[in-house]
Structures are given as structure tokens and as C-alpha cells.
């Protein structure tokens, strides 16, 4: 009954207190064993963790990633030992394994990663957990329409991150009443005090200003915590913030609330005495079991999505890959109910509005908060609940690079679509031009990077991304370009297309997006002068089809020209150089954008920045002369 939930009986209160102290002891022991880690950050949160894991949250202890379970995100990821301690007390980790914290063969890493079944998203880069929690809560409320709830534990220091406030705004805008954020206000950060110290009322006022229901509690009072969590569960239409006043290193004499103890294990020679003191406060050895979840999330499948109709374009049609991408998402939406799209107020530029028109209930407007948008997508995709596509200008994804990087560490299944790449967007000028995005996404482990050059290949890129594990990036362009493939053409990741070739090709030109069309124009021009050029569309920049590139290069005298609407650093040319680096007889000449571009017509910019057909023709002639 509700009365039971609100007011745990005296026995339960004592067991929860004792559990908090057990979590402290595990955290102290584990960090001593590894001679590193953050026991002091664990100790401030011990009661919060005890109450969440043994009183509030509903989940299956033997099945940590069950879809019906309540979710927990440790946004202050450096407190990982207390999370591992909780799962040890639940029974999912052996107590002896806790002492392998941070060791090379143990998955109990310094900060949580999804190598562990109870971790949905990697944390440790501060300020990102709440955004992911928002994605899980949005998914629970609007897609799964299920009972599970989402809890996120944050530090006061990390709350200086702007991304925290992006997430706070998102959660109240979407009435995420299944979401609870706990602020562990222990006054201290890493190198000194957090800016608001113990002014918990300021946190409360700010959260209320952001539209949240709030409770101020003593974060070491398990009864107060139980009550606040229970009240949060009754709250309709608003997310709840629990502002918990705590003390860093709580329970460790001379260390509690003291400066200069962040990220330090207690001195080895004091560890036994500290543990004995904490142990002496434990009065019970009763074990609590978590409440089982309500089993009401739907059975879903997100695998093996088929293209049931061929693409509806004819060779020679003119359409931008941006529009083709929006149309492809709309088409994909009919093949699987769990396809969702997130956009950051650019839906009528990226054409994701075409998807929205078909399925408004599966479109999340994330407003102009790209970091949060990426974190929300990570949360939506966690536990395989959705196939999430994020779309915005590729240039604006760069501000979410840290979130993207953390998505890579999470081995997350999200798909990012970056529009308006390169100087070819024209008049809007350099602030809107993505010229670094390939470098960024190529550097993400296991990220598949698609760079389609026409509408047909764009549609295939979208379908392949939906079916590909790990992160995918699709780079799409603003100018209209001709459809060059037939509807029957088949596309595979890592398989380039040789789209122009003859027996006496003198050189291989590799372009993608608009520059592929420049390369084709150059090849046409050169063929009139009797110079045959081989032209390759790489389709995916990562993985890159090295075999096709090398065999083409060898067939054309070892001469290769790359041309890209991107900076040289980290772009297609460098990817090709890496692919041929063990081939002594292949020479790569790179054409890429350099310097700071400006406003102008797309064709003027392609020419001014050295990547137009004219420059390709010049480069071919220069190469063949030398
Ligand atoms: C984005 C980011 N910046 C800096 C750090 C380094 N760092 C790790 S913990 C920490 C202090 C965190 O303070 P707080 O959020 O109050 O957590 P506490 O340990 O006090 O509970 C810092 C600066 C980080 N992990 N992530
Ligand atoms: C997007 O929509 C707004 C509102 O209808 C309109 O003013 C704007 O011009 C549109 N932008 C583009 C690029 O179509
Ligand atoms: C991820 O990348 C590593 C290193 O390149 C590779 O060995 C592995 O096969 C990749 N995994 C997947 C699923 O692509």
C-alpha cells in the first residue's frame, strides 16, 4: 500500500541505513584494492543508493537489463564503486569481484560502461546522464507506454554543465513524470567547492523555474528519501528533482566534508579502522529484495528491416540527398513501428518534417539543444527500444562531439544524419558549413560513415543504418544532384561503386556527394580530349572499400585523385591515404577545402575552394604530365 511505501517500518529503515553503510564499506575496500577511484563521492550518495536500489526501484535482480525494469543512470559516473556495490548487494556481482575494480580483465571499470548488463549508457563525462535519462523516460512514457520509471543521480559539481539544463528543460516540456533526478549536493567538486556550495534552495529554485516538481531532503536520512521518492511517483505531468543535502566522504572521520579528498582512496593504513567504525554502526544483517517490476512494456522487434518497395527515382532525376533522406525516413517509418526521428528545430531544412508528417507521434522535437538531443537519442535507443535517427546540420553535431564520443563508448545503436555539409551550401556562409564532420565521425570506434551521392544511395544508406549495429553517420548535401543509380542497384556497407571505367583509364578519381558529380563532369570533359578517367563513389567512408580503391589505382598507373567538400584533415583523402599506405606504387593527390570559406553561390565556392570540375581537370592533367 501507499502508506507502506511512504513510511518504511522501523526495521526497514534500519536495514536501509545498514545497507548504505555496506555500500560505503564496499566502495572503500574496492578503491583501496585498486589504489584509485572515488570513495568520497560514493559515500555522499550511499543512502540515496540504498533507498533507490532496496526500496524505491522495481526491477528483476537477476535480469538487470529487462525491459520492464526501472532504469538507473549514474550521471556522476566516477561514483561507479557505489553502483557496483549496490549490484553486489543485489547479487549480480560477487563481493570478491568488487576488489577487481579497475583491473584489466574485470568489467568493473573506473566509470560505468555497457560492458556491464546493468549499465545502459556510459557515463563519466559529466553532465550527460540526465539527457540519456530523458530519452529513456520519453521512450517509457510515449513509445512503450509502460510503467517503468527512470532515476538519475547527479553531482552538484556536474550541474554546472549546460547540458544538464538542456535536459531539465526537455524533461518538463515533455511532462516526463516518470523521471526523477537526484542532486547529490555534497558541496564539493574535484579541485575545490562547487559554486553553490550547500545552497540547496538555489538548486530548488532553479529546478522549479525549469518546470520541475522538487523536494529538498537530508540526503543521509533514509526515511526522508523514501518519502520523497514515493511522492515523486504520485506526481502527474512533471518530472521530479530531489535536492539532497549531503556530505562528501560521509562516515569517514577527518575526511567527511573536507577539501582535497576527491578521487583519493582512504590511506591503506587507515582503511581497516575506518571500515571497522562504519561496520560498528551496522545493526542488522537482513537482506532486502527489490520489488518486482510491472510487466507491461510491449514485445518489439527492431531487427531485419526490409526495403519492401524499390526506390522511386529514375536515373537523371534531380533531387538533393537531404530531401531524399527525409523521404527515406518516412518510407522506413512504415517498415517498423520503432523507427523514431529527433531533430533540433531544423526539420524543414533537413526534411525530417516529411517523417513527422507521416508519424508525428514518433518524432521528437528537441529544440536547439544538440548536446541534449544526442543524449536523448542514446536513452531512446538503450535496451533496443527504438531505432533512433537524429537529424540536424552536420556542423551543429560537432558541438555534441563529447556526447557522440560517449555514444561510441556505449556501443550505442544510434543513427546521426548531418545535413548542409561543406561549402556547397552556399550563401549561408561558413558558420553553417560542416567541414570537420567526417574527421569527427571517422574517429568514433565502430561508427559507420555513409556519404551518399544520389537519392537512391541515400535511401539505401538510411535502410542500412537502421539495420546496422553501432553508431551510423549519414552525411547529406543541400544542392540538387542527378540520380545516377537505377532502382535495382544494391548497396553494401564497405562496398564502393566504380561508376565510370574503361580499359585505358589513366587515373582514378574518388569523390562523394557533390564532388562525385564534379568528378563525373570532369571525366566527361576529359574524355572529349581523349583522357579516360575512372570514377569511384566510395558510398561508405568508414569502412572504406580499400580493395576496390587499390585495384582501381593499380589499373590506372597508381594515380589517384580525391576530391571532397570537407577539410583535408580527417577527410576522404586521408582515409584513402591510410587505405593505400602499404602500396608503394600508389600516389594520392588530395583536393579538399582549406581555410575559412565565405558566403557565395555554391558553384562559386566549389571553384574558389579548389574542388570543382575545373580543379579536377587541372589536377588530372598536372598528374599525367609529371
Ligand atoms: C565533463 C567533465 N569535466 C570534468 C571532469 C573531471 N571530474 C571528475 S569528477 C569531478 C568533480 C565532480 O563533482 P561533483 O559533480 O560535485 O561530484 P562529487 O564527486 O562531488 O559527488 C570532475 C571535475 C569530468 N569527469 N567530466
Ligand atoms: C521553415 O519554416 C518556417 C516557418 O514556416 C519558415 O519561415 C522558414 O522559411 C522555413 N525554412 C526553410 C529552410 O524552409
Ligand atoms: C569494431 O572495430 C574493431 C576495431 O577496428 C573491429 O575489430 C571490430 O570488428 C569492429 N566491430 C564491429 C561490430 O564492427
XYZ file of C-alpha atoms and ligand atoms in Angstrom:
680
model
C 0.000 0.000 0.000
C 0.979 3.583 -0.351
C 1.315 4.077 3.379
C 3.868 1.265 3.440
C 5.836 2.877 0.652
C 5.854 6.308 2.180
C 6.788 5.233 5.625
C 9.027 2.205 5.787
C 8.694 0.465 9.156
C 11.417 0.896 11.744
C 13.057 -2.395 10.782
C 13.219 -1.460 7.133
C 14.624 1.946 7.981
C 17.427 0.321 9.902
C 18.141 -2.179 7.136
C 18.324 0.679 4.614
C 20.733 2.560 6.869
C 22.799 -0.553 7.273
C 22.744 -1.127 3.542
C 24.068 2.398 2.988
C 26.969 1.591 5.291
C 27.618 -1.671 3.483
C 27.793 0.263 0.224
C 30.300 2.616 1.865
C 32.454 -0.268 3.019
C 32.441 -1.911 -0.423
C 33.379 1.416 -2.028
C 36.228 1.998 0.411
C 37.560 -1.555 0.094
C 37.346 -1.644 -3.701
C 39.118 1.683 -4.190
C 41.804 0.674 -1.691
C 42.341 -2.527 -3.655
C 42.774 -0.610 -6.902
C 44.692 2.243 -5.238
C 42.497 4.613 -7.206
C 38.906 5.724 -7.558
C 36.442 7.990 -5.800
C 35.253 6.581 -2.458
C 34.440 10.047 -1.105
C 31.979 10.657 -3.946
C 30.416 7.256 -3.193
C 29.944 7.975 0.486
C 27.804 11.080 -0.029
C 25.430 9.018 -2.139
C 25.272 5.866 -0.019
C 21.807 6.461 1.483
C 20.418 7.607 -1.870
C 21.686 4.399 -3.486
C 20.448 2.218 -0.651
C 16.929 3.637 -0.824
C 16.783 3.556 -4.621
C 18.057 0.000 -5.014
C 16.345 -1.576 -1.997
C 13.183 0.402 -1.501
C 12.137 2.543 -4.440
C 13.127 0.931 -7.710
C 11.266 -2.039 -9.131
C 13.378 -4.472 -11.098
C 14.415 -8.064 -11.570
C 17.681 -8.557 -9.710
C 18.730 -11.464 -11.910
C 17.868 -9.692 -15.147
C 19.364 -6.196 -14.928
C 18.540 -5.107 -18.491
C 14.996 -6.451 -18.540
C 12.750 -4.046 -20.490
C 10.256 -3.733 -17.627
C 12.833 -2.738 -15.034
C 13.120 0.758 -13.659
C 16.204 2.439 -15.104
C 19.062 3.955 -13.132
C 21.700 6.252 -14.640
C 24.733 7.199 -12.608
C 25.436 10.547 -14.228
C 28.256 11.183 -11.757
C 29.986 8.161 -13.207
C 33.086 8.470 -11.058
C 30.971 7.110 -8.194
C 30.996 3.778 -10.045
C 32.135 1.780 -6.968
C 28.891 2.537 -5.141
C 26.921 1.378 -8.186
C 28.925 -1.845 -8.300
C 28.439 -2.208 -4.562
C 24.675 -1.971 -4.977
C 24.682 -4.667 -7.659
C 26.890 -6.795 -5.440
C 24.314 -6.490 -2.666
C 21.577 -7.290 -5.194
C 23.536 -10.428 -6.043
C 24.597 -9.658 -9.598
C 28.304 -9.214 -8.795
C 30.348 -11.294 -6.386
C 31.817 -9.444 -3.441
C 35.276 -10.737 -4.317
C 34.937 -9.299 -7.819
C 34.413 -5.837 -6.339
C 38.071 -5.994 -5.360
C 38.991 -6.324 -9.046
C 37.721 -2.812 -9.649
C 39.615 -1.083 -12.476
C 41.677 -4.161 -13.323
C 42.285 -5.001 -16.966
C 40.334 -8.269 -17.059
C 37.430 -7.037 -14.945
C 34.434 -5.217 -16.422
C 34.100 -3.088 -13.282
C 35.780 -0.140 -14.961
C 36.693 3.177 -13.438
C 33.499 4.655 -14.808
C 30.456 2.598 -15.835
C 30.235 1.269 -19.389
C 27.677 -1.019 -21.017
C 30.133 -3.890 -20.827
C 28.036 -4.379 -17.691
C 24.468 -5.555 -18.206
C 23.135 -3.048 -15.669
C 24.671 -0.062 -17.462
C 22.651 1.355 -20.369
C 24.857 4.290 -21.293
C 28.460 5.028 -20.439
C 28.929 7.916 -18.040
C 31.970 9.679 -16.654
C 31.994 12.688 -18.911
C 29.893 14.760 -16.567
C 26.606 16.403 -17.412
C 25.316 13.769 -19.816
C 23.353 11.290 -17.733
C 20.196 13.342 -17.396
C 19.825 13.733 -21.167
C 20.030 9.960 -21.593
C 17.583 9.547 -18.713
C 15.222 11.889 -20.560
C 15.428 9.634 -23.621
C 14.579 6.576 -21.524
C 11.724 8.371 -19.786
C 10.357 9.694 -23.096
C 10.520 6.176 -24.509
C 8.818 4.721 -21.441
C 6.024 7.259 -21.438
C 5.331 7.765 -25.138
C 6.630 4.748 -27.083
C 6.454 1.856 -24.610
C 3.600 3.438 -22.617
C 4.884 1.308 -19.783
C 5.159 1.619 -16.003
C 8.911 1.614 -15.651
C 10.450 4.740 -14.150
C 13.823 6.396 -14.634
C 16.207 7.626 -11.916
C 19.307 9.710 -12.491
C 21.919 10.531 -9.870
C 23.909 13.712 -10.421
C 26.622 15.614 -8.624
C 26.282 19.245 -7.674
C 29.590 19.999 -9.379
C 28.455 18.452 -12.638
C 25.348 20.597 -12.560
C 27.411 23.489 -13.906
C 27.268 21.758 -17.288
C 24.889 23.484 -19.703
C 23.759 20.098 -20.984
C 22.173 19.432 -17.563
C 19.949 22.470 -18.076
C 19.122 21.477 -21.622
C 17.893 18.184 -20.193
C 15.960 19.851 -17.387
C 14.128 21.994 -19.972
C 13.412 18.980 -22.184
C 12.008 16.861 -19.335
C 9.492 19.428 -18.160
C 8.490 20.387 -21.702
C 7.532 16.765 -22.323
C 5.947 16.258 -18.897
C 8.235 13.353 -18.044
C 6.593 12.446 -14.744
C 8.302 9.050 -14.867
C 11.681 10.737 -14.392
C 13.420 11.552 -11.104
C 16.717 13.432 -10.906
C 18.605 13.286 -7.634
C 21.116 16.054 -6.957
C 23.751 14.836 -4.534
C 24.660 18.262 -3.155
C 27.795 17.426 -1.222
C 29.199 20.928 -1.575
C 32.480 19.856 -3.134
C 33.740 19.212 -6.635
C 37.164 17.936 -7.670
C 39.575 20.794 -7.058
C 37.501 22.827 -4.661
C 33.947 23.748 -3.751
C 31.065 23.647 -6.233
C 29.772 27.162 -6.971
C 26.571 26.946 -4.929
C 28.141 25.038 -2.032
C 25.315 23.925 0.241
C 22.734 26.441 -1.003
C 20.197 23.759 -1.759
C 17.406 26.334 -2.029
C 19.085 27.791 -5.121
C 19.101 24.374 -6.802
C 15.483 24.001 -5.830
C 14.504 27.412 -7.208
C 16.327 26.785 -10.444
C 14.724 23.390 -10.930
C 11.290 24.848 -10.219
C 11.979 27.637 -12.705
C 12.678 24.880 -15.223
C 9.255 23.392 -14.541
C 10.175 20.586 -12.169
C 8.488 19.307 -9.054
C 11.098 19.461 -6.293
C 11.836 18.114 -2.811
C 14.604 19.275 -0.525
C 15.819 16.474 1.726
C 18.591 15.494 4.051
C 20.360 13.055 1.742
C 21.535 10.910 4.655
C 18.012 10.429 6.055
C 16.654 7.243 4.522
C 13.098 7.937 5.706
C 13.091 11.363 4.075
C 14.439 9.858 0.875
C 11.811 7.083 0.862
C 9.086 9.643 1.296
C 10.365 11.953 -1.443
C 10.677 9.113 -3.956
C 7.189 7.958 -3.101
C 5.739 11.432 -3.532
C 7.574 11.744 -6.847
C 5.756 8.640 -8.045
C 2.394 10.298 -7.351
C 3.277 13.474 -9.229
C 1.500 13.835 -12.538
C 2.869 15.678 -15.590
C 6.053 16.954 -14.013
C 9.472 15.403 -13.568
C 10.777 15.442 -10.002
C 14.093 16.740 -8.735
C 15.230 15.596 -5.321
C 17.772 18.043 -3.961
C 19.660 16.037 -1.379
C 21.895 17.889 1.022
C 24.783 15.537 1.707
C 28.355 15.484 2.909
C 31.179 14.245 0.785
C 33.017 11.309 2.379
C 30.121 10.875 4.831
C 31.120 8.386 7.529
C 34.883 8.709 7.134
C 36.325 10.547 10.150
C 38.532 13.559 9.310
C 37.714 13.150 5.646
C 33.993 13.923 5.795
C 33.224 17.348 4.260
C 36.943 18.044 3.936
C 38.636 19.505 0.901
C 41.360 17.686 -1.090
C 39.876 14.210 -0.892
C 38.272 13.955 -4.303
C 39.343 10.886 -6.247
C 41.507 9.507 -3.479
C 41.197 6.154 -1.759
C 41.498 6.343 2.001
C 45.096 5.737 3.156
C 45.703 1.991 3.277
C 46.906 2.119 6.877
C 43.639 3.759 7.967
C 41.308 1.615 5.887
C 40.706 -1.158 8.441
C 39.934 1.277 11.242
C 37.541 3.251 9.024
C 35.765 0.105 7.874
C 35.501 -1.137 11.488
C 33.980 2.143 12.571
C 31.366 2.029 9.802
C 30.734 -1.662 10.494
C 30.124 -0.858 14.152
C 27.088 1.196 13.111
C 25.505 -1.696 11.231
C 22.763 -3.224 13.375
C 21.172 -5.845 11.145
C 22.241 -8.339 8.560
C 18.862 -8.698 6.949
C 18.825 -8.568 3.183
C 16.242 -6.577 1.305
C 14.985 -7.658 -2.080
C 13.870 -5.140 -4.677
C 10.222 -5.013 -5.638
C 9.447 -6.759 -8.925
C 8.595 -4.595 -11.916
C 5.189 -4.205 -13.521
C 5.482 -6.240 -16.683
C 3.772 -4.070 -19.237
C 6.301 -2.978 -21.847
C 5.437 -4.223 -25.314
C 7.253 -7.001 -27.164
C 9.052 -5.399 -30.059
C 11.444 -6.219 -32.846
C 13.935 -3.803 -34.316
C 15.868 -6.306 -36.419
C 15.984 -7.118 -40.085
C 14.049 -4.229 -41.580
C 13.379 -4.881 -45.251
C 13.002 -2.419 -48.094
C 9.622 -3.643 -49.326
C 9.494 -1.354 -52.382
C 12.335 -0.316 -54.673
C 13.343 3.362 -54.583
C 11.042 5.535 -56.640
C 13.556 7.555 -58.700
C 14.727 7.450 -62.299
C 18.292 7.964 -63.470
C 18.653 11.653 -64.298
C 16.054 12.904 -61.779
C 17.374 15.906 -59.870
C 16.914 15.921 -56.104
C 19.018 16.809 -53.085
C 20.248 13.960 -50.903
C 18.768 15.929 -47.983
C 15.245 15.634 -49.355
C 15.855 12.028 -50.390
C 16.882 11.324 -46.804
C 13.668 12.805 -45.383
C 11.653 10.751 -47.860
C 13.649 7.640 -46.968
C 12.957 8.113 -43.246
C 9.248 8.479 -43.994
C 9.332 5.290 -46.075
C 11.311 3.458 -43.396
C 8.746 4.504 -40.797
C 6.225 2.193 -42.472
C 8.522 -0.822 -42.272
C 8.985 -0.766 -38.494
C 6.975 0.884 -35.738
C 10.006 1.602 -33.570
C 11.711 3.944 -36.010
C 11.859 7.396 -34.425
C 13.372 10.690 -35.508
C 14.776 13.502 -33.384
C 15.553 16.918 -34.771
C 16.750 20.191 -33.257
C 14.424 22.773 -34.834
C 15.806 22.182 -38.321
C 13.138 19.800 -39.585
C 12.203 21.937 -42.578
C 15.838 22.204 -43.639
C 16.831 18.584 -43.023
C 13.478 17.375 -44.408
C 12.855 15.262 -41.327
C 9.471 17.017 -41.339
C 8.445 14.575 -44.070
C 8.800 11.805 -41.474
C 6.996 13.937 -38.908
C 4.007 14.398 -41.213
C 3.626 10.625 -41.516
C 4.282 9.827 -37.857
C 4.057 12.873 -35.587
C 3.904 10.556 -32.548
C 7.315 9.159 -33.391
C 9.028 12.490 -33.954
C 10.791 14.216 -31.043
C 11.371 17.929 -31.426
C 14.452 18.505 -29.299
C 14.646 22.245 -29.978
C 18.002 23.990 -30.266
C 19.907 21.814 -27.821
C 22.032 19.430 -29.871
C 24.032 18.003 -26.978
C 20.853 17.020 -25.207
C 19.375 15.706 -28.461
C 22.222 13.221 -28.860
C 21.940 12.129 -25.220
C 18.166 11.742 -25.553
C 18.722 9.570 -28.623
C 21.161 7.398 -26.645
C 18.477 6.959 -23.998
C 15.762 6.193 -26.554
C 17.940 3.544 -28.194
C 19.013 1.907 -24.903
C 17.863 -1.699 -24.397
C 16.949 -1.803 -28.071
C 13.654 0.017 -27.505
C 13.817 2.187 -30.638
C 15.704 2.706 -33.878
C 16.657 6.328 -33.397
C 17.680 8.784 -36.105
C 18.956 12.212 -35.079
C 18.987 14.888 -37.719
C 20.380 18.398 -37.843
C 23.002 20.362 -39.725
C 26.225 18.321 -39.601
C 28.017 21.449 -38.378
C 25.873 21.508 -35.248
C 26.565 17.885 -34.403
C 30.145 18.919 -33.739
C 29.031 20.668 -30.551
C 27.758 17.303 -29.360
C 31.056 15.561 -30.084
C 31.509 14.568 -26.456
C 28.016 13.047 -26.351
C 28.791 11.270 -29.637
C 32.098 10.045 -28.230
C 30.309 8.711 -25.155
C 27.824 7.038 -27.521
C 30.806 5.321 -29.108
C 31.949 4.092 -25.704
C 28.396 2.938 -25.040
C 28.489 1.000 -28.331
C 25.173 2.704 -28.874
C 22.859 1.979 -31.742
C 22.056 5.477 -32.870
C 21.994 6.971 -36.323
C 23.057 10.557 -36.877
C 22.161 12.451 -40.012
C 24.202 15.556 -40.795
C 22.878 17.878 -43.475
C 24.292 21.048 -45.057
C 27.790 19.684 -45.361
C 30.558 21.623 -46.935
C 30.946 24.852 -48.858
C 28.302 23.696 -51.340
C 25.549 25.022 -49.076
C 26.497 28.448 -50.459
C 25.028 31.702 -49.264
C 24.593 30.920 -45.562
C 28.345 31.045 -45.101
C 30.948 29.237 -43.036
C 29.116 29.009 -39.698
C 26.610 26.636 -41.310
C 29.106 24.544 -43.302
C 30.246 21.221 -41.859
C 33.869 20.766 -42.865
C 35.075 18.702 -39.887
C 32.294 16.131 -39.514
C 33.955 13.276 -41.396
C 37.041 13.614 -39.196
C 34.854 13.554 -36.125
C 32.768 10.525 -37.048
C 35.655 8.575 -38.572
C 37.364 8.790 -35.187
C 34.467 7.136 -33.344
C 35.097 3.416 -32.797
C 32.908 1.217 -34.993
C 30.995 4.151 -36.431
C 29.766 3.515 -39.966
C 30.090 6.666 -42.062
C 27.805 6.897 -45.108
C 28.283 9.619 -47.694
C 25.639 9.006 -50.359
C 25.850 10.879 -53.625
C 22.356 10.492 -55.049
C 18.793 9.784 -53.937
C 18.964 6.021 -54.486
C 22.134 5.542 -52.471
C 20.727 7.852 -49.777
C 17.672 5.645 -49.384
C 19.893 2.597 -49.100
C 22.101 4.357 -46.565
C 19.062 5.025 -44.359
C 17.910 1.407 -44.531
C 21.397 0.037 -43.957
C 21.863 2.368 -40.983
C 18.597 1.144 -39.474
C 19.896 -2.421 -39.715
C 23.471 -1.769 -38.587
C 24.661 -2.289 -35.048
C 26.692 0.528 -33.597
C 26.658 4.190 -34.477
C 25.996 5.361 -38.003
C 26.518 8.776 -39.561
C 24.894 9.806 -42.832
C 26.304 12.921 -44.487
C 23.823 14.610 -46.788
C 24.053 17.606 -49.076
C 21.980 20.629 -49.979
C 22.461 21.028 -53.764
C 20.264 19.120 -56.170
C 22.200 16.358 -57.860
C 21.314 13.835 -60.542
C 20.224 10.331 -59.705
C 22.996 8.103 -61.052
C 21.894 4.662 -59.890
C 18.982 2.533 -61.051
C 16.320 1.487 -58.542
C 17.636 -2.093 -58.785
C 21.171 -1.196 -57.661
C 22.247 -2.976 -54.487
C 24.353 -1.264 -51.817
C 26.508 -2.735 -49.098
C 28.495 -1.147 -46.314
C 32.172 -1.015 -47.299
C 31.433 -1.549 -50.978
C 32.415 1.246 -53.336
C 30.920 1.721 -56.797
C 33.151 2.139 -59.804
C 30.792 4.297 -61.796
C 32.930 5.160 -64.783
C 35.652 2.936 -66.217
C 37.288 1.803 -69.433
C 40.264 -0.342 -70.358
C 42.600 2.581 -70.775
C 41.770 4.734 -67.750
C 44.746 6.918 -66.873
C 43.774 7.930 -63.375
C 41.248 7.168 -60.601
C 39.150 9.999 -59.178
C 37.308 9.484 -55.899
C 34.563 11.919 -54.930
C 31.441 11.800 -52.785
C 28.301 13.895 -52.579
C 28.597 16.991 -54.754
C 32.218 16.295 -55.624
C 31.301 12.954 -57.193
C 29.201 14.939 -59.648
C 32.071 17.339 -60.207
C 34.283 14.323 -60.883
C 31.780 12.997 -63.423
C 31.654 16.381 -65.152
C 35.444 16.444 -65.220
C 35.562 12.891 -66.618
C 33.115 13.850 -69.384
C 35.200 16.855 -70.293
C 38.453 14.905 -70.244
C 37.060 12.066 -72.324
C 36.340 14.561 -75.106
C 40.065 15.281 -75.032
C 40.864 11.609 -75.163
C 41.756 11.213 -71.480
C 39.911 8.330 -69.841
C 39.258 8.690 -66.109
C 37.971 6.105 -63.685
C 35.479 7.475 -61.156
C 34.696 5.868 -57.795
C 31.858 6.523 -55.374
C 33.074 5.159 -52.012
C 29.486 5.153 -50.540
C 30.856 4.500 -47.050
C 33.910 6.438 -45.900
C 34.201 4.081 -42.938
C 34.628 1.253 -43.572
C 36.318 2.283 -46.802
C 36.445 -0.184 -49.679
C 40.228 -0.385 -49.786
C 40.245 -3.346 -52.170
C 38.312 -1.519 -54.884
C 40.380 1.617 -54.453
C 43.673 -0.269 -54.615
C 42.701 -2.371 -57.620
C 41.438 0.705 -59.468
C 44.553 2.662 -58.603
C 46.745 -0.183 -59.872
C 44.738 -0.332 -63.092
C 45.264 3.402 -63.631
C 49.016 3.686 -63.248
C 48.883 4.092 -59.481
C 47.435 7.585 -59.816
C 44.563 8.645 -57.552
C 42.876 12.000 -57.031
C 40.488 12.516 -54.130
C 38.117 15.471 -54.076
C 35.918 16.347 -51.137
C 33.719 19.088 -49.720
C 35.446 18.809 -46.324
C 38.729 19.878 -44.836
C 41.709 17.731 -45.698
C 42.308 16.819 -42.066
C 40.473 13.603 -41.339
C 38.539 13.603 -44.591
C 38.200 11.271 -47.577
C 41.672 11.959 -48.932
C 43.313 10.982 -45.679
C 41.083 7.912 -45.407
C 42.226 6.880 -48.887
C 45.866 7.565 -47.997
C 45.520 5.322 -44.970
C 43.923 2.604 -47.109
C 46.796 2.630 -49.625
C 49.593 3.267 -47.153
C 51.175 -0.138 -47.747
C 51.097 0.258 -51.533
C 54.392 1.866 -52.588
C 53.262 2.415 -56.181
C 50.114 4.387 -55.457
C 50.174 8.175 -55.266
C 47.241 10.153 -53.882
C 46.644 13.767 -54.814
C 44.143 15.376 -52.453
C 41.726 18.151 -53.330
C 39.949 19.460 -50.232
C 38.660 22.687 -48.752
C 41.165 24.756 -46.808
C 40.957 27.960 -44.853
C 37.812 29.818 -43.830
C 35.149 29.833 -46.537
C 32.652 32.613 -47.125
C 29.174 33.269 -48.482
C 28.589 32.917 -52.190
C 26.924 30.715 -54.752
C 27.633 27.006 -54.340
C 29.303 26.790 -57.720
C 31.463 29.823 -56.943
C 32.505 28.304 -53.632
C 33.336 24.905 -55.114
C 35.555 26.710 -57.565
C 37.095 29.173 -55.094
C 37.941 26.361 -52.682
C 39.511 24.109 -55.258
C 37.057 21.222 -55.543
C 35.148 21.955 -58.761
C 35.341 20.051 -62.048
C 37.803 22.652 -63.327
C 40.216 21.865 -60.491
C 39.820 18.138 -61.025
C 40.620 18.548 -64.709
C 43.695 20.591 -63.829
C 44.810 18.060 -61.243
C 44.390 15.201 -63.726
C 46.402 16.991 -66.387
C 49.085 18.005 -63.916
C 49.380 14.454 -62.595
C 49.596 12.907 -66.058
C 52.254 15.398 -67.168
C 54.516 14.583 -64.196
C 32.887 16.918 -18.406
C 33.837 16.596 -17.299
N 34.627 17.541 -16.802
C 35.478 17.258 -15.808
C 35.564 16.005 -15.284
C 36.563 15.670 -14.162
N 35.839 15.447 -12.891
C 35.507 14.226 -12.466
S 34.651 14.243 -11.039
C 34.713 15.931 -10.959
C 34.059 16.657 -9.822
C 32.619 16.294 -9.761
O 31.994 16.949 -8.716
P 30.503 16.584 -8.354
O 29.662 16.541 -9.569
O 30.067 17.518 -7.289
O 30.586 15.106 -7.819
P 31.076 14.587 -6.400
O 32.280 13.767 -6.680
O 31.401 15.778 -5.536
O 29.961 13.814 -5.884
C 35.422 16.441 -12.035
C 35.719 17.875 -12.271
C 34.714 15.038 -15.839
N 34.725 13.757 -15.428
N 33.842 15.366 -16.819
C 10.935 26.732 -42.146
O 9.646 27.046 -41.700
C 9.486 28.394 -41.298
C 8.103 28.533 -40.721
O 7.145 28.040 -41.617
C 9.751 29.315 -42.470
O 9.625 30.662 -42.064
C 11.158 29.054 -42.988
O 11.407 29.828 -44.141
C 11.344 27.584 -43.330
N 12.720 27.352 -43.652
C 13.100 26.629 -44.689
C 14.562 26.467 -44.897
O 12.305 26.126 -45.465
C 34.826 -2.563 -34.221
O 36.113 -2.095 -34.516
C 37.158 -3.006 -34.230
C 38.478 -2.302 -34.477
O 38.516 -1.753 -35.769
C 36.961 -4.248 -35.085
O 37.965 -5.186 -34.790
C 35.589 -4.841 -34.801
O 35.348 -5.917 -35.673
C 34.505 -3.805 -35.005
N 33.252 -4.367 -34.558
C 32.159 -4.257 -35.264
C 30.928 -4.847 -34.662
O 32.121 -3.707 -36.339
